[in-house]
Short mmCIF file of C-alpha atoms in Angstrom, two decimals:
data_model
loop_
_atom_site.label_atom_id
_atom_site.label_comp_id
_atom_site.label_asym_id
_atom_site.label_seq_id
_atom_site.Cartn_x
_atom_site.Cartn_y
_atom_site.Cartn_z
CA MET A 59 59.27 51.39 0.72
CA GLN A 60 61.32 49.23 3.09
CA LYS A 61 58.08 47.95 4.62
CA ILE A 62 56.89 46.82 1.21
CA TYR A 63 60.11 44.86 0.63
CA THR A 64 59.91 43.35 4.11
CA ASN A 65 56.37 42.14 3.39
CA ASN A 66 57.57 40.64 0.12
CA TYR A 67 60.44 38.85 1.87
CA ILE A 68 57.96 37.35 4.33
CA LYS A 69 55.65 36.17 1.53
CA ILE A 70 58.55 34.72 -0.46
CA TYR A 71 59.89 32.78 2.51
CA LEU A 72 56.41 31.61 3.52
CA TRP A 73 55.63 30.16 0.11
CA GLN A 74 59.15 28.87 -0.36
CA GLY A 75 58.80 27.14 3.01
CA ILE A 76 55.65 25.44 1.76
CA ALA A 77 57.50 24.59 -1.47
CA MET A 78 60.28 22.95 0.56
CA VAL A 79 57.74 20.82 2.41
CA VAL A 80 56.32 19.74 -0.94
CA GLY A 81 59.89 19.12 -2.10
CA PHE A 82 60.45 16.81 0.88
CA LEU A 83 57.28 14.94 -0.05
CA ALA A 84 58.55 14.61 -3.60
CA LEU A 85 61.88 13.24 -2.39
CA PHE A 86 60.34 10.66 -0.07
CA ILE A 87 57.45 9.62 -2.31
CA VAL A 88 58.76 10.01 -5.86
CA MET A 89 62.38 8.93 -5.46
CA PRO A 90 61.76 5.45 -3.97
CA LYS A 91 59.54 4.69 -6.97
CA LEU A 92 62.06 5.99 -9.51
CA THR A 93 64.99 4.13 -7.95
CA THR A 94 63.30 0.71 -8.09
CA VAL A 95 65.36 -0.11 -11.17
CA PRO A 96 68.86 1.38 -10.60
CA LEU A 97 70.00 1.19 -14.23
CA LEU A 98 66.88 2.89 -15.64
CA TYR A 99 67.03 5.47 -12.88
CA GLY A 100 70.65 6.11 -13.91
CA VAL A 101 69.48 6.72 -17.48
CA TYR A 102 66.74 9.06 -16.20
CA SER A 103 69.26 10.91 -13.98
CA ILE A 104 71.57 11.53 -16.92
CA CYS A 105 68.66 12.82 -19.02
CA ILE A 106 67.53 15.10 -16.19
CA SER A 107 71.08 16.36 -15.73
CA THR A 108 71.16 17.55 -19.34
CA THR A 109 68.38 20.00 -18.46
CA PHE A 110 70.84 21.84 -16.21
CA PHE A 111 72.65 22.95 -19.35
CA LEU A 112 69.57 24.96 -20.24
CA THR A 113 70.25 27.02 -17.13
CA TYR A 114 73.33 28.37 -18.90
CA ALA A 115 71.96 28.51 -22.46
CA ASP A 116 71.61 32.31 -22.39
CA ILE A 117 75.48 32.57 -22.27
CA GLY A 118 75.24 35.04 -19.42
CA PHE A 119 72.81 37.53 -20.95
CA LEU A 120 69.86 36.49 -18.79
CA GLY A 121 71.83 37.17 -15.61
CA ALA A 122 73.00 40.50 -16.99
CA GLY A 123 69.44 41.27 -18.05
CA TYR A 124 68.23 40.50 -14.52
CA LYS A 125 70.67 43.07 -13.12
CA TYR A 126 69.69 45.83 -15.52
CA MET A 127 65.97 45.02 -15.36
CA SER A 128 66.15 45.32 -11.57
CA GLU A 129 67.72 48.74 -11.97
CA LYS A 130 64.93 49.79 -14.36
CA ILE A 131 62.35 48.60 -11.82
CA ALA A 132 64.01 50.81 -9.20
CA ILE A 133 63.38 53.87 -11.41
CA ASN A 134 59.97 52.66 -12.74
CA ASN A 135 60.95 52.28 -16.40
CA LEU A 136 58.68 49.41 -17.57
CA ASN A 137 59.20 49.80 -21.34
CA GLU A 138 62.98 49.59 -21.02
CA GLU A 139 62.59 46.51 -18.82
CA ILE A 140 60.46 44.84 -21.52
CA ARG A 141 63.02 45.69 -24.22
CA ILE A 142 65.79 44.09 -22.17
CA ILE A 143 63.90 40.87 -21.44
CA GLY A 144 62.87 40.59 -25.10
CA PHE A 145 66.52 40.75 -26.16
CA VAL A 146 67.83 38.25 -23.57
CA SER A 147 64.95 35.85 -24.32
CA PHE A 148 65.96 35.95 -27.99
CA ILE A 149 69.54 35.06 -27.08
CA LEU A 150 68.24 32.19 -24.94
CA PHE A 151 66.01 31.02 -27.83
CA ILE A 152 69.01 30.66 -30.17
CA PHE A 153 70.93 28.39 -27.83
CA VAL A 154 67.92 26.39 -26.65
CA THR A 155 67.24 25.59 -30.30
CA LEU A 156 70.81 24.30 -30.67
CA PHE A 157 70.41 22.28 -27.46
CA SER A 158 67.20 20.70 -28.76
CA ALA A 159 68.94 19.71 -31.98
CA VAL A 160 71.77 18.02 -30.06
CA MET A 161 69.27 16.14 -27.87
CA LEU A 162 67.51 14.90 -31.02
CA VAL A 163 70.82 13.45 -32.22
CA PHE A 164 71.32 11.74 -28.84
CA ALA A 165 67.73 10.44 -28.98
CA ILE A 166 68.57 8.71 -32.27
CA ASN A 167 71.76 7.23 -30.82
CA PRO A 168 71.72 7.18 -26.96
CA HIS A 169 75.08 5.35 -26.88
CA MET A 170 76.72 8.67 -27.75
CA LEU A 171 75.69 10.03 -24.32
CA ILE A 172 75.20 6.99 -22.07
CA GLY A 173 77.49 4.00 -21.70
CA GLY A 174 76.51 0.48 -20.67
CA LEU A 175 73.19 0.29 -22.56
CA ASN A 176 72.82 -3.28 -23.87
CA ASP A 177 69.16 -4.25 -23.51
CA PRO A 178 66.94 -3.02 -26.41
CA LYS A 179 64.32 -1.93 -23.83
CA GLU A 180 66.86 0.27 -22.06
CA ILE A 181 67.94 1.83 -25.36
CA THR A 182 64.31 2.55 -26.29
CA ILE A 183 63.59 4.19 -22.93
CA ALA A 184 66.72 6.34 -23.19
CA SER A 185 65.73 7.41 -26.72
CA LYS A 186 62.21 8.38 -25.66
CA LEU A 187 63.41 10.34 -22.64
CA LEU A 188 65.90 12.28 -24.75
CA LEU A 189 63.25 12.92 -27.42
CA ILE A 190 60.83 14.35 -24.85
CA LEU A 191 63.62 16.52 -23.50
CA ALA A 192 64.40 17.83 -27.00
CA LEU A 193 60.76 18.68 -27.75
CA PHE A 194 60.06 20.43 -24.44
CA SER A 195 63.36 22.30 -24.11
CA PRO A 196 61.89 25.58 -25.52
CA VAL A 197 59.59 25.75 -22.47
CA VAL A 198 62.63 26.93 -20.52
CA ILE A 199 62.43 30.27 -22.38
CA LEU A 200 58.96 30.94 -20.97
CA GLN A 201 60.04 29.67 -17.56
CA ARG A 202 63.07 31.95 -17.28
CA LEU A 203 61.13 34.93 -18.61
CA CYS A 204 58.39 34.49 -16.00
CA GLN A 205 60.85 33.90 -13.16
CA ILE A 206 62.74 37.09 -13.97
CA VAL A 207 59.62 39.26 -14.27
CA PHE A 208 58.46 38.17 -10.82
CA GLY A 209 61.96 38.11 -9.36
CA VAL A 210 63.03 41.67 -10.21
CA ARG A 211 59.90 42.90 -8.40
CA LEU A 212 60.59 40.71 -5.35
CA GLU A 213 57.29 38.97 -6.02
CA ASP A 214 58.64 35.44 -6.46
CA PHE A 215 55.82 34.24 -4.22
CA VAL A 216 53.39 34.62 -7.13
CA TYR A 217 55.47 32.14 -9.12
CA GLN A 218 55.89 29.81 -6.16
CA ARG A 219 52.16 29.36 -5.51
CA LEU A 220 51.41 27.78 -8.87
CA SER A 221 54.70 25.87 -8.85
CA ILE A 222 53.61 24.19 -5.62
CA LEU A 223 50.42 22.96 -7.31
CA VAL A 224 52.49 21.60 -10.20
CA ASN A 225 54.73 19.68 -7.80
CA LEU A 226 51.72 18.28 -5.94
CA ALA A 227 50.35 17.04 -9.26
CA ARG A 228 53.75 15.49 -9.96
CA ILE A 229 53.66 13.66 -6.63
CA GLY A 230 50.12 12.44 -7.24
CA SER A 231 50.99 11.13 -10.68
CA ILE A 232 53.65 8.80 -9.26
CA PHE A 233 50.93 6.40 -8.06
CA TYR A 234 49.63 6.11 -11.63
CA PHE A 235 52.92 5.71 -13.48
CA PHE A 236 54.57 3.42 -10.89
CA SER A 237 51.74 1.29 -9.49
CA GLY A 238 52.29 -2.42 -8.81
CA ASP A 239 54.71 -3.83 -11.37
CA LYS A 240 54.24 -0.83 -13.64
CA TYR A 241 57.40 1.28 -14.18
CA ASP A 242 56.45 3.94 -16.77
CA ILE A 243 59.28 6.42 -16.37
CA VAL A 244 58.75 7.73 -19.90
CA GLY A 245 55.07 8.54 -19.27
CA TYR A 246 56.00 10.20 -15.97
CA PHE A 247 58.63 12.40 -17.65
CA LEU A 248 56.22 13.40 -20.43
CA PHE A 249 53.50 14.28 -17.90
CA PHE A 250 55.90 16.39 -15.85
CA GLN A 251 57.15 18.28 -18.89
CA SER A 252 53.57 18.93 -20.03
CA LEU A 253 52.72 20.37 -16.61
CA GLY A 254 55.65 22.76 -16.99
CA LEU A 255 54.34 24.04 -20.32
CA ILE A 256 50.81 24.60 -19.00
CA SER A 257 51.97 26.36 -15.83
CA ASN A 258 54.20 28.79 -17.73
CA ILE A 259 51.35 29.73 -20.06
CA LEU A 260 49.31 30.55 -16.95
CA PHE A 261 52.21 32.64 -15.61
CA LEU A 262 52.20 34.71 -18.81
CA ILE A 263 48.50 35.44 -18.30
CA ILE A 264 49.21 36.54 -14.70
CA ILE A 265 52.05 38.80 -15.86
CA LYS A 266 49.79 40.42 -18.45
CA THR A 267 47.03 41.20 -15.96
CA ARG A 268 49.12 41.93 -12.84
CA TYR A 269 51.83 44.15 -14.32
CA HIS A 270 50.06 45.38 -17.49
CA TYR A 271 52.88 43.95 -19.57
CA ASN A 272 52.91 45.11 -23.18
CA PHE A 273 53.24 41.79 -25.01
CA GLY A 274 53.26 43.64 -28.33
CA LEU A 275 56.41 45.49 -27.27
CA LEU A 276 57.81 42.22 -25.92
CA ALA A 277 57.24 40.51 -29.29
CA ARG A 278 58.87 43.42 -31.15
CA SER A 279 61.80 43.31 -28.73
CA PHE A 280 62.32 39.57 -29.30
CA ARG A 281 65.30 40.20 -31.58
CA PHE A 282 68.93 41.21 -31.52
CA SER A 283 69.48 44.77 -30.29
CA THR A 284 72.89 46.41 -30.70
CA GLU A 285 72.01 48.98 -28.02
CA ILE A 286 71.08 46.44 -25.37
CA TYR A 287 73.92 44.14 -26.42
CA ASN A 288 76.44 46.94 -25.83
CA GLN A 289 74.82 47.65 -22.45
CA THR A 290 74.88 44.05 -21.24
CA LYS A 291 77.79 42.40 -23.09
CA LYS A 292 80.56 43.12 -20.58
CA LEU A 293 78.74 41.49 -17.67
CA ALA A 294 77.11 38.83 -19.88
CA LEU A 295 80.27 37.62 -21.61
CA GLY A 296 82.22 37.70 -18.36
CA SER A 297 79.44 35.70 -16.72
CA PHE A 298 79.39 33.33 -19.68
CA PHE A 299 83.10 32.60 -19.35
CA ALA A 300 82.67 31.99 -15.63
CA THR A 301 79.65 29.83 -16.43
CA LEU A 302 81.57 27.67 -18.91
CA ILE A 303 84.19 27.07 -16.26
CA PHE A 304 81.47 26.42 -13.69
CA ILE A 305 79.83 23.81 -15.95
CA LEU A 306 83.13 21.92 -15.94
CA PHE A 307 83.04 22.09 -12.15
CA TYR A 308 79.37 21.42 -11.47
CA GLU A 309 77.54 19.78 -14.37
CA LEU A 310 79.75 17.16 -16.02
CA ASP A 311 80.25 14.73 -13.16
CA LEU A 312 77.19 12.58 -13.86
CA PHE A 313 78.02 12.37 -17.57
CA ALA A 314 81.61 11.41 -16.82
CA ILE A 315 80.46 8.70 -14.39
CA GLY A 316 77.87 7.42 -16.87
CA LYS A 317 80.51 7.13 -19.57
CA LEU A 318 83.33 5.75 -17.40
CA SER A 319 81.40 3.48 -15.01
CA GLY A 320 78.01 2.94 -16.65
CA ALA A 321 74.41 3.94 -15.94
CA GLU A 322 74.12 1.97 -12.68
CA MET A 323 76.98 3.88 -11.03
CA ALA A 324 75.41 7.06 -12.35
CA GLY A 325 72.26 6.03 -10.51
CA PHE A 326 74.18 5.67 -7.22
CA TYR A 327 75.73 9.07 -7.72
CA GLY A 328 72.38 10.48 -8.85
CA VAL A 329 70.83 9.79 -5.43
CA GLY A 330 73.51 11.90 -3.75
CA LEU A 331 73.15 14.53 -6.45
CA THR A 332 69.39 14.69 -5.82
CA ILE A 333 69.97 15.45 -2.14
CA MET A 334 72.58 18.05 -3.07
CA SER A 335 70.17 19.61 -5.56
CA PHE A 336 67.59 19.86 -2.81
CA PHE A 337 70.08 21.80 -0.68
CA SER A 338 70.92 23.93 -3.70
CA GLY A 339 67.21 24.74 -3.86
CA ILE A 340 67.23 25.69 -0.18
CA VAL A 341 70.17 28.02 -0.78
CA GLY A 342 68.23 29.53 -3.67
CA VAL A 343 65.26 30.03 -1.37
CA ILE A 344 67.40 31.81 1.22
CA TYR A 345 69.35 34.08 -1.12
CA GLY A 346 67.07 34.45 -4.15
CA PRO A 347 65.12 37.46 -2.85
CA PHE A 348 68.32 39.36 -2.05
CA ALA A 349 69.72 39.40 -5.61
CA ALA A 350 67.15 41.88 -6.88
CA ARG A 351 67.63 44.07 -3.80
CA PHE A 352 71.41 44.22 -4.38
CA ASN A 353 70.70 45.44 -7.91
CA HIS A 354 68.20 47.99 -6.61
CA PHE A 355 70.96 49.51 -4.45
CA MET A 356 73.23 49.61 -7.51
CA GLY A 357 70.53 51.26 -9.60
CA LEU A 358 70.07 53.94 -6.91
CA ASN A 359 73.88 54.21 -6.45
CA ASP A 360 73.46 53.68 -2.69
CA MET A 361 76.81 52.12 -1.74
CA PRO A 362 76.53 52.62 2.06
CA GLY A 363 73.12 50.96 2.01
CA LEU A 364 74.48 48.09 -0.09
CA LYS A 365 77.39 47.50 2.31
CA LYS A 366 75.12 47.48 5.35
CA PHE A 367 72.69 45.13 3.59
CA LEU A 368 75.51 42.70 2.67
CA TYR A 369 76.68 42.38 6.28
CA SER A 370 73.12 41.85 7.49
CA VAL A 371 72.54 39.06 4.97
CA ILE A 372 75.73 37.21 5.98
CA ILE A 373 74.97 37.36 9.69
CA LEU A 374 71.28 36.48 9.42
CA THR A 375 71.75 33.52 7.06
CA LEU A 376 74.72 31.82 8.75
CA PRO A 377 72.61 29.61 11.08
CA LEU A 378 70.09 28.92 8.30
CA VAL A 379 72.86 27.40 6.17
CA VAL A 380 75.32 25.77 8.58
CA PHE A 381 73.12 23.98 11.13
CA PRO A 382 70.83 22.10 8.68
CA ILE A 383 73.82 20.94 6.60
CA VAL A 384 75.72 19.57 9.61
CA SER A 385 72.58 17.80 10.85
CA ILE A 386 71.83 16.15 7.50
CA VAL A 387 75.43 15.01 7.02
CA ILE A 388 75.39 13.31 10.44
CA LEU A 389 72.04 11.63 9.71
CA MET A 390 72.76 10.77 6.06
CA LYS A 391 73.06 6.98 6.53
CA PRO A 392 69.60 6.39 8.07
CA ILE A 393 68.11 8.89 5.59
CA ILE A 394 69.47 7.00 2.57
CA LEU A 395 68.58 3.55 3.94
CA CYS A 396 65.01 4.54 4.84
CA TRP A 397 64.56 6.49 1.63
CA VAL A 398 65.85 4.31 -1.23
CA GLY A 399 67.01 1.15 0.55
CA SER A 400 70.23 -0.75 1.22
CA ASN A 401 70.94 -1.17 -2.51
CA TYR A 402 72.17 2.44 -2.41
CA ASN A 403 74.76 2.12 0.37
CA LEU A 404 77.38 3.59 -1.95
CA SER A 405 75.29 6.78 -2.19
CA ILE A 406 75.74 7.61 1.52
CA ALA A 407 79.32 8.90 1.38
CA VAL A 408 78.66 10.56 -1.99
CA ALA A 409 75.69 12.47 -0.56
CA GLN A 410 77.63 13.52 2.55
CA PHE A 411 80.45 15.01 0.51
CA LEU A 412 78.11 16.75 -1.93
CA VAL A 413 75.97 18.33 0.79
CA MET A 414 79.07 19.54 2.66
CA THR A 415 80.02 21.66 -0.35
CA PHE A 416 77.36 24.15 0.79
CA ILE A 417 78.79 24.69 4.28
CA TYR A 418 80.40 28.07 3.45
CA ASN A 419 77.54 29.41 1.34
CA PHE A 420 76.54 31.90 4.03
CA ILE A 421 79.60 33.88 2.88
CA ALA A 422 80.07 32.68 -0.69
CA GLN A 423 76.51 33.24 -1.90
CA PRO A 424 75.96 36.89 -0.84
CA VAL A 425 79.49 37.81 -1.96
CA SER A 426 78.92 36.21 -5.38
CA ILE A 427 75.68 38.18 -5.69
CA LEU A 428 77.60 41.36 -4.79
CA ILE A 429 80.34 40.64 -7.34
CA ALA A 430 77.70 40.17 -10.07
CA ALA A 431 75.81 43.31 -9.03
CA GLN A 432 79.05 45.32 -9.23
CA ALA A 433 79.95 43.66 -12.57
CA ARG A 434 83.40 42.60 -11.29
CA ILE A 435 84.14 40.30 -14.19
CA LYS A 436 87.79 39.49 -13.42
CA ALA A 437 86.94 38.33 -9.92
CA MET A 438 84.14 36.08 -11.23
CA CYS A 439 86.43 34.44 -13.78
CA ALA A 440 89.34 33.97 -11.36
CA ILE A 441 87.15 32.22 -8.77
CA ALA A 442 85.67 29.92 -11.44
CA LEU A 443 89.11 28.96 -12.80
CA VAL A 444 90.45 28.07 -9.35
CA MET A 445 87.39 25.87 -8.61
CA VAL A 446 87.52 23.85 -11.81
CA PHE A 447 91.30 23.36 -11.66
CA ILE A 448 91.19 21.95 -8.13
CA TYR A 449 88.12 19.80 -8.89
CA TRP A 450 89.28 17.95 -12.01
CA THR A 451 92.89 17.67 -10.85
CA GLY A 452 91.60 15.89 -7.77
CA ILE A 453 89.42 13.56 -9.84
CA PHE A 454 92.22 12.57 -12.22
CA ALA A 455 94.48 11.91 -9.24
CA THR A 456 92.03 9.74 -7.27
CA PHE A 457 89.46 8.14 -9.61
CA SER A 458 91.55 5.02 -10.25
CA PHE A 459 91.43 3.92 -6.61
CA ILE A 460 88.28 5.44 -5.03
CA GLY A 461 85.94 5.49 -8.07
CA ILE A 462 82.90 7.77 -7.96
CA LEU A 463 83.81 9.06 -4.49
CA SER A 464 86.56 11.07 -6.21
CA PHE A 465 83.85 13.31 -7.65
#
């Protein structure tokens, strides 16, 4: 059994490595095109940032479902796994629908979300971007469902292969939407969202054939279940509280900047945020495969094995996290200047600070996975409260004299 998991780790890292190379291509090909017009890129960045809220739209039940689905996989109970994912997908559906409705309101009046929009063309572009976001938001339900089904089996590499093709298509499309004097950021966003819908439909087909998923049972399970709610609510609601606090820490900075300093400043910050997001993706690559394995140990009640596995993960991943971060921080100035140009000088310090926030993830990430696997709700909430208190206190104390660097 251990050999099977080892092979899966190798496949996951191989395909994630290829995905990172494609991600680098996207950064160095797509971003210079998008940042040609700083104000419109700022509008686009704010719109993209709203999609991060969909990550938390399940109010913690998807994460709890992942834990318990992993445990069902460990004991080969497919029907119970399907019942759990049907329930958590239903919870996600409710809140994604609310999110879509809010985005429709913002699409009608973009000034409610973004400050500094004066030109009618800018207002129209913001409205169209927000409308596309509202219409395609439900795709996230399919996306999260597919990711979990592959993830709990430690077969993320299946998902990664097709995702790489989608990203290559995204890179190729940049030469159509941003050729010469053409700057069609709305068409680009619509094309990218459409690719996401098509790819997730293909993932569903793969899940049906590869795992013999009973979609009839899945459809019948797409409802509220008191039994599953009682099973998952403690971890889910604790995670949701921690998530709400974490949103205050991690997801509101670009909106605050856009409202306080305008879309152009949001664009400067957005460049640094893009680099940080790339590192966040790398951290996800490194630690993603381990989350399901932690839950497998919990499902088998193998505490000695879990403890040994935790120590191994911390030791093995330390150099993978620390050395790249230190190198990128040192080289940030030439990276920014070669990448998006001297107009984004202000982004250099922002990017350095944001990337440095990952320096201790070799400890923080595996421990956070362990806390979630053990359903230690109080610890999760306490950590989240401390983070958000320090963060916003620091911003209120320093924003008046160092501006966006305070974030």
